[in-house]
Amino acid sequence: MAYDTILENLPLYLSGAWTTFQLLLISLVLGLTLAIPLAVLRSLTGSWISRLIWLYTYVFRGTPMLVQLFLIYYGLAQFEAVRNSVLWPYFSSAWFCACLSFVLNTAAYTTEIIAGSIRALPAGEIEAAKALGMSRWVMFRRIVLPSALRRSLPAYSNEAIFMLHGTALASIVTILDITGAARRVNATHYIPFEAFITAAVFYFLMTLTLVALFHKAEAKWLKPLMPR
């Protein structure tokens, strides 16, 4: 094990870990913000907008995230209209394209997770809200969404972990995340085992942190809803 080389490049890994954390945070925050209204509309069975949202989630859940990243980063540059538009400074940025593909991907999964939780709510909660004379908007805001978000925590924690691992794809479009740091160390020193084992340790520690945070969140918000 080339410990000296790894210690020498530890600042590079720490910089990559910070980039990975930023990618993850942006993806989860924006993805969840987009997914909540989409999930509410997705739960309205029989409407045309629900079918459109189903198509969006079906496409993004049915194709690899790597393909989505390539289509956004490389594919859109093929069109002259995009290159000449005011959006080109954004779509020519690897950071923006990576964040956009990650947000759209995690939003698709999160939409279905929350929509499933909404459909699985106990009928008694809905009937009690209606008995109190709540309008549909008030019922969604005070009863349906809080309860659905709490019940979706276990499934969403898995999505957050998958998203953390998925950020490794950012290194393919020149972003120096944890995997990008490992690839640079390997390209410079030709030590693939040590380089990628170190990256795996960073991902493992970040995964443990996420799991611990979600366990605390479940104990605080989900446990009171569980049958005793």
Short mmCIF file of C-alpha atoms in Angstrom, two decimals:
data_model
loop_
_atom_site.label_atom_id
_atom_site.label_comp_id
_atom_site.label_asym_id
_atom_site.label_seq_id
_atom_site.Cartn_x
_atom_site.Cartn_y
_atom_site.Cartn_z
CA MET A 1 0.00 0.00 0.00
CA ALA A 2 1.38 3.37 -1.06
CA TYR A 3 0.35 5.16 2.13
CA ASP A 4 2.74 8.06 1.58
CA THR A 5 1.23 8.82 -1.82
CA ILE A 6 -2.31 8.68 -0.46
CA LEU A 7 -1.43 10.99 2.45
CA GLU A 8 0.25 13.36 0.01
CA ASN A 9 -2.93 13.50 -2.08
CA LEU A 10 -5.35 13.63 0.86
CA PRO A 11 -6.14 17.34 0.25
CA LEU A 12 -7.19 16.39 -3.28
CA TYR A 13 -9.57 13.77 -1.90
CA LEU A 14 -10.96 16.23 0.64
CA SER A 15 -11.59 18.73 -2.14
CA GLY A 16 -13.31 16.00 -4.12
CA ALA A 17 -15.42 15.06 -1.10
CA TRP A 18 -16.57 18.67 -0.77
CA THR A 19 -17.53 18.70 -4.46
CA THR A 20 -19.42 15.43 -4.01
CA PHE A 21 -21.25 16.85 -1.01
CA GLN A 22 -22.25 19.95 -3.00
CA LEU A 23 -23.52 17.85 -5.90
CA LEU A 24 -25.49 15.65 -3.50
CA LEU A 25 -26.98 18.57 -1.58
CA ILE A 26 -28.03 20.46 -4.71
CA SER A 27 -29.52 17.32 -6.24
CA LEU A 28 -31.51 16.29 -3.17
CA VAL A 29 -32.77 19.77 -2.24
CA LEU A 30 -33.83 20.78 -5.76
CA GLY A 31 -35.03 17.26 -6.57
CA LEU A 32 -37.24 17.13 -3.47
CA THR A 33 -38.55 20.66 -4.13
CA LEU A 34 -39.55 19.59 -7.64
CA ALA A 35 -40.88 16.20 -6.57
CA ILE A 36 -43.38 17.36 -3.93
CA PRO A 37 -45.76 19.25 -6.26
CA LEU A 38 -45.26 16.60 -8.97
CA ALA A 39 -46.18 13.87 -6.48
CA VAL A 40 -49.37 15.69 -5.50
CA LEU A 41 -50.36 15.98 -9.17
CA ARG A 42 -49.26 12.39 -9.82
CA SER A 43 -51.63 11.15 -7.10
CA LEU A 44 -54.61 12.63 -8.95
CA THR A 45 -55.46 9.46 -10.83
CA GLY A 46 -57.23 9.75 -14.14
CA SER A 47 -56.05 13.27 -14.99
CA TRP A 48 -54.00 14.04 -18.09
CA ILE A 49 -51.34 15.83 -16.06
CA SER A 50 -50.88 12.72 -13.93
CA ARG A 51 -50.20 10.75 -17.12
CA LEU A 52 -47.62 13.34 -18.26
CA ILE A 53 -45.83 13.11 -14.92
CA TRP A 54 -45.95 9.31 -15.12
CA LEU A 55 -44.27 9.54 -18.55
CA TYR A 56 -41.52 11.76 -17.14
CA THR A 57 -40.84 9.48 -14.19
CA TYR A 58 -41.04 6.37 -16.38
CA VAL A 59 -38.44 7.72 -18.81
CA PHE A 60 -35.98 8.88 -16.14
CA ARG A 61 -36.38 5.75 -14.01
CA GLY A 62 -36.16 3.50 -17.06
CA THR A 63 -32.89 4.84 -18.48
CA PRO A 64 -29.39 4.94 -16.95
CA MET A 65 -28.34 8.18 -15.34
CA LEU A 66 -25.09 8.05 -17.33
CA VAL A 67 -27.06 8.18 -20.58
CA GLN A 68 -29.10 11.11 -19.26
CA LEU A 69 -25.90 12.97 -18.33
CA PHE A 70 -24.39 12.36 -21.76
CA LEU A 71 -27.55 13.50 -23.53
CA ILE A 72 -27.64 16.75 -21.56
CA TYR A 73 -23.90 17.53 -21.59
CA TYR A 74 -22.88 16.23 -25.02
CA GLY A 75 -26.17 15.76 -26.85
CA LEU A 76 -27.63 19.27 -26.54
CA ALA A 77 -24.38 20.79 -27.85
CA GLN A 78 -25.13 19.13 -31.19
CA PHE A 79 -27.95 21.57 -31.91
CA GLU A 80 -27.03 24.98 -33.27
CA ALA A 81 -30.15 26.54 -31.72
CA VAL A 82 -28.87 25.57 -28.28
CA ARG A 83 -25.35 26.84 -28.97
CA ASN A 84 -26.74 30.20 -30.13
CA SER A 85 -29.23 30.57 -27.29
CA VAL A 86 -28.84 32.48 -24.03
CA LEU A 87 -28.77 29.12 -22.25
CA TRP A 88 -25.53 28.00 -23.88
CA PRO A 89 -23.27 29.34 -21.07
CA TYR A 90 -25.18 27.00 -18.74
CA PHE A 91 -25.32 23.94 -20.99
CA SER A 92 -21.63 24.30 -21.81
CA SER A 93 -20.85 24.00 -18.09
CA ALA A 94 -20.13 20.49 -16.84
CA TRP A 95 -21.23 21.48 -13.35
CA PHE A 96 -24.63 22.76 -14.50
CA CYS A 97 -25.28 19.74 -16.73
CA ALA A 98 -24.31 17.29 -13.99
CA CYS A 99 -26.56 19.03 -11.46
CA LEU A 100 -29.44 19.20 -13.95
CA SER A 101 -29.24 15.49 -14.81
CA PHE A 102 -28.97 14.51 -11.14
CA VAL A 103 -31.90 16.75 -10.14
CA LEU A 104 -34.17 15.41 -12.89
CA ASN A 105 -33.22 11.83 -12.07
CA THR A 106 -33.72 11.98 -8.32
CA ALA A 107 -36.91 14.05 -8.76
CA ALA A 108 -38.39 11.25 -10.87
CA TYR A 109 -37.72 8.61 -8.22
CA THR A 110 -38.77 10.87 -5.35
CA THR A 111 -42.02 11.78 -7.12
CA GLU A 112 -43.04 8.13 -7.27
CA ILE A 113 -41.96 7.54 -3.68
CA ILE A 114 -44.05 10.40 -2.31
CA ALA A 115 -46.99 9.70 -4.65
CA GLY A 116 -47.00 6.09 -3.44
CA SER A 117 -47.02 7.28 0.16
CA ILE A 118 -49.95 9.60 -0.59
CA ARG A 119 -51.94 6.76 -2.15
CA ALA A 120 -51.11 4.49 0.80
CA LEU A 121 -52.36 6.90 3.50
CA PRO A 122 -54.90 5.33 5.86
CA ALA A 123 -58.44 6.18 4.78
CA GLY A 124 -59.28 7.22 8.33
CA GLU A 125 -56.96 10.23 8.16
CA ILE A 126 -58.61 11.50 4.99
CA GLU A 127 -62.11 10.91 6.34
CA ALA A 128 -61.29 12.72 9.59
CA ALA A 129 -59.97 15.73 7.64
CA LYS A 130 -63.12 15.81 5.52
CA ALA A 131 -65.30 15.50 8.62
CA LEU A 132 -63.64 18.62 10.01
CA GLY A 133 -64.65 20.50 6.87
CA MET A 134 -61.16 20.97 5.47
CA SER A 135 -60.86 21.99 1.85
CA ARG A 136 -58.70 19.86 -0.46
CA TRP A 137 -55.81 22.35 -0.29
CA VAL A 138 -55.90 22.58 3.51
CA MET A 139 -56.19 18.80 3.78
CA PHE A 140 -53.13 18.30 1.56
CA ARG A 141 -51.14 20.94 3.43
CA ARG A 142 -51.98 19.88 6.99
CA ILE A 143 -52.71 16.16 6.76
CA VAL A 144 -51.77 14.44 3.51
CA LEU A 145 -48.33 15.88 2.73
CA PRO A 146 -46.88 15.82 6.28
CA SER A 147 -48.06 12.24 6.79
CA ALA A 148 -46.87 11.10 3.34
CA LEU A 149 -43.46 12.72 3.73
CA ARG A 150 -42.95 11.02 7.08
CA ARG A 151 -43.96 7.62 5.74
CA SER A 152 -41.70 7.99 2.71
CA LEU A 153 -38.56 8.49 4.81
CA PRO A 154 -37.29 4.85 4.64
CA ALA A 155 -37.64 4.70 0.85
CA TYR A 156 -36.27 8.21 0.40
CA SER A 157 -33.20 7.38 2.49
CA ASN A 158 -32.35 4.65 -0.01
CA GLU A 159 -32.79 7.13 -2.87
CA ALA A 160 -30.46 9.61 -1.14
CA ILE A 161 -27.79 6.91 -0.78
CA PHE A 162 -28.20 5.86 -4.42
CA MET A 163 -27.88 9.52 -5.40
CA LEU A 164 -24.66 9.82 -3.41
CA HIS A 165 -23.21 6.88 -5.30
CA GLY A 166 -24.58 8.25 -8.57
CA THR A 167 -22.63 11.49 -8.19
CA ALA A 168 -19.54 9.47 -9.09
CA LEU A 169 -20.64 9.87 -12.72
CA ALA A 170 -19.74 13.57 -12.52
CA SER A 171 -16.07 12.68 -12.89
CA ILE A 172 -16.78 11.49 -16.44
CA VAL A 173 -17.60 15.08 -17.48
CA THR A 174 -14.39 16.50 -15.96
CA ILE A 175 -15.74 17.38 -12.49
CA LEU A 176 -13.19 16.65 -9.77
CA ASP A 177 -15.31 14.80 -7.20
CA ILE A 178 -14.12 11.87 -5.08
CA THR A 179 -13.98 9.51 -8.05
CA GLY A 180 -12.32 12.23 -10.13
CA ALA A 181 -9.66 12.61 -7.44
CA ALA A 182 -9.05 8.85 -7.47
CA ARG A 183 -8.74 8.83 -11.26
CA ARG A 184 -6.22 11.68 -11.13
CA VAL A 185 -4.13 9.94 -8.46
CA ASN A 186 -4.17 6.73 -10.48
CA ALA A 187 -3.23 8.55 -13.70
CA THR A 188 -0.32 10.29 -11.95
CA HIS A 189 1.07 7.50 -9.75
CA TYR A 190 -0.32 4.30 -11.36
CA ILE A 191 -1.72 2.94 -8.10
CA PRO A 192 -5.32 1.98 -8.96
CA PHE A 193 -5.89 -0.18 -5.87
CA GLU A 194 -4.85 2.46 -3.35
CA ALA A 195 -6.46 5.31 -5.29
CA PHE A 196 -9.91 3.75 -5.59
CA ILE A 197 -9.87 2.06 -2.18
CA THR A 198 -9.36 5.53 -0.68
CA ALA A 199 -12.30 6.81 -2.73
CA ALA A 200 -14.41 3.88 -1.50
CA VAL A 201 -13.56 4.77 2.11
CA PHE A 202 -14.75 8.35 1.56
CA TYR A 203 -18.01 7.16 0.00
CA PHE A 204 -18.49 4.64 2.82
CA LEU A 205 -18.04 7.31 5.50
CA MET A 206 -20.48 9.64 3.73
CA THR A 207 -22.98 6.79 3.40
CA LEU A 208 -22.73 6.01 7.12
CA THR A 209 -23.36 9.68 7.89
CA LEU A 210 -26.45 9.71 5.68
CA VAL A 211 -27.79 6.52 7.25
CA ALA A 212 -27.30 7.93 10.75
CA LEU A 213 -29.09 11.18 9.84
CA PHE A 214 -32.04 9.34 8.32
CA HIS A 215 -32.29 7.01 11.32
CA LYS A 216 -32.56 10.07 13.57
CA ALA A 217 -35.18 11.60 11.28
CA GLU A 218 -37.21 8.38 11.28
CA ALA A 219 -37.03 8.12 15.06
CA LYS A 220 -38.28 11.70 15.39
CA TRP A 221 -40.96 11.90 12.69
CA LEU A 222 -41.88 8.37 11.61
CA LYS A 223 -41.85 6.40 14.85
CA PRO A 224 -44.88 8.25 16.36
CA LEU A 225 -46.97 7.11 13.37
CA MET A 226 -46.10 3.45 13.79
CA PRO A 227 -48.66 1.15 15.50
CA ARG A 228 -47.89 0.39 19.14
#
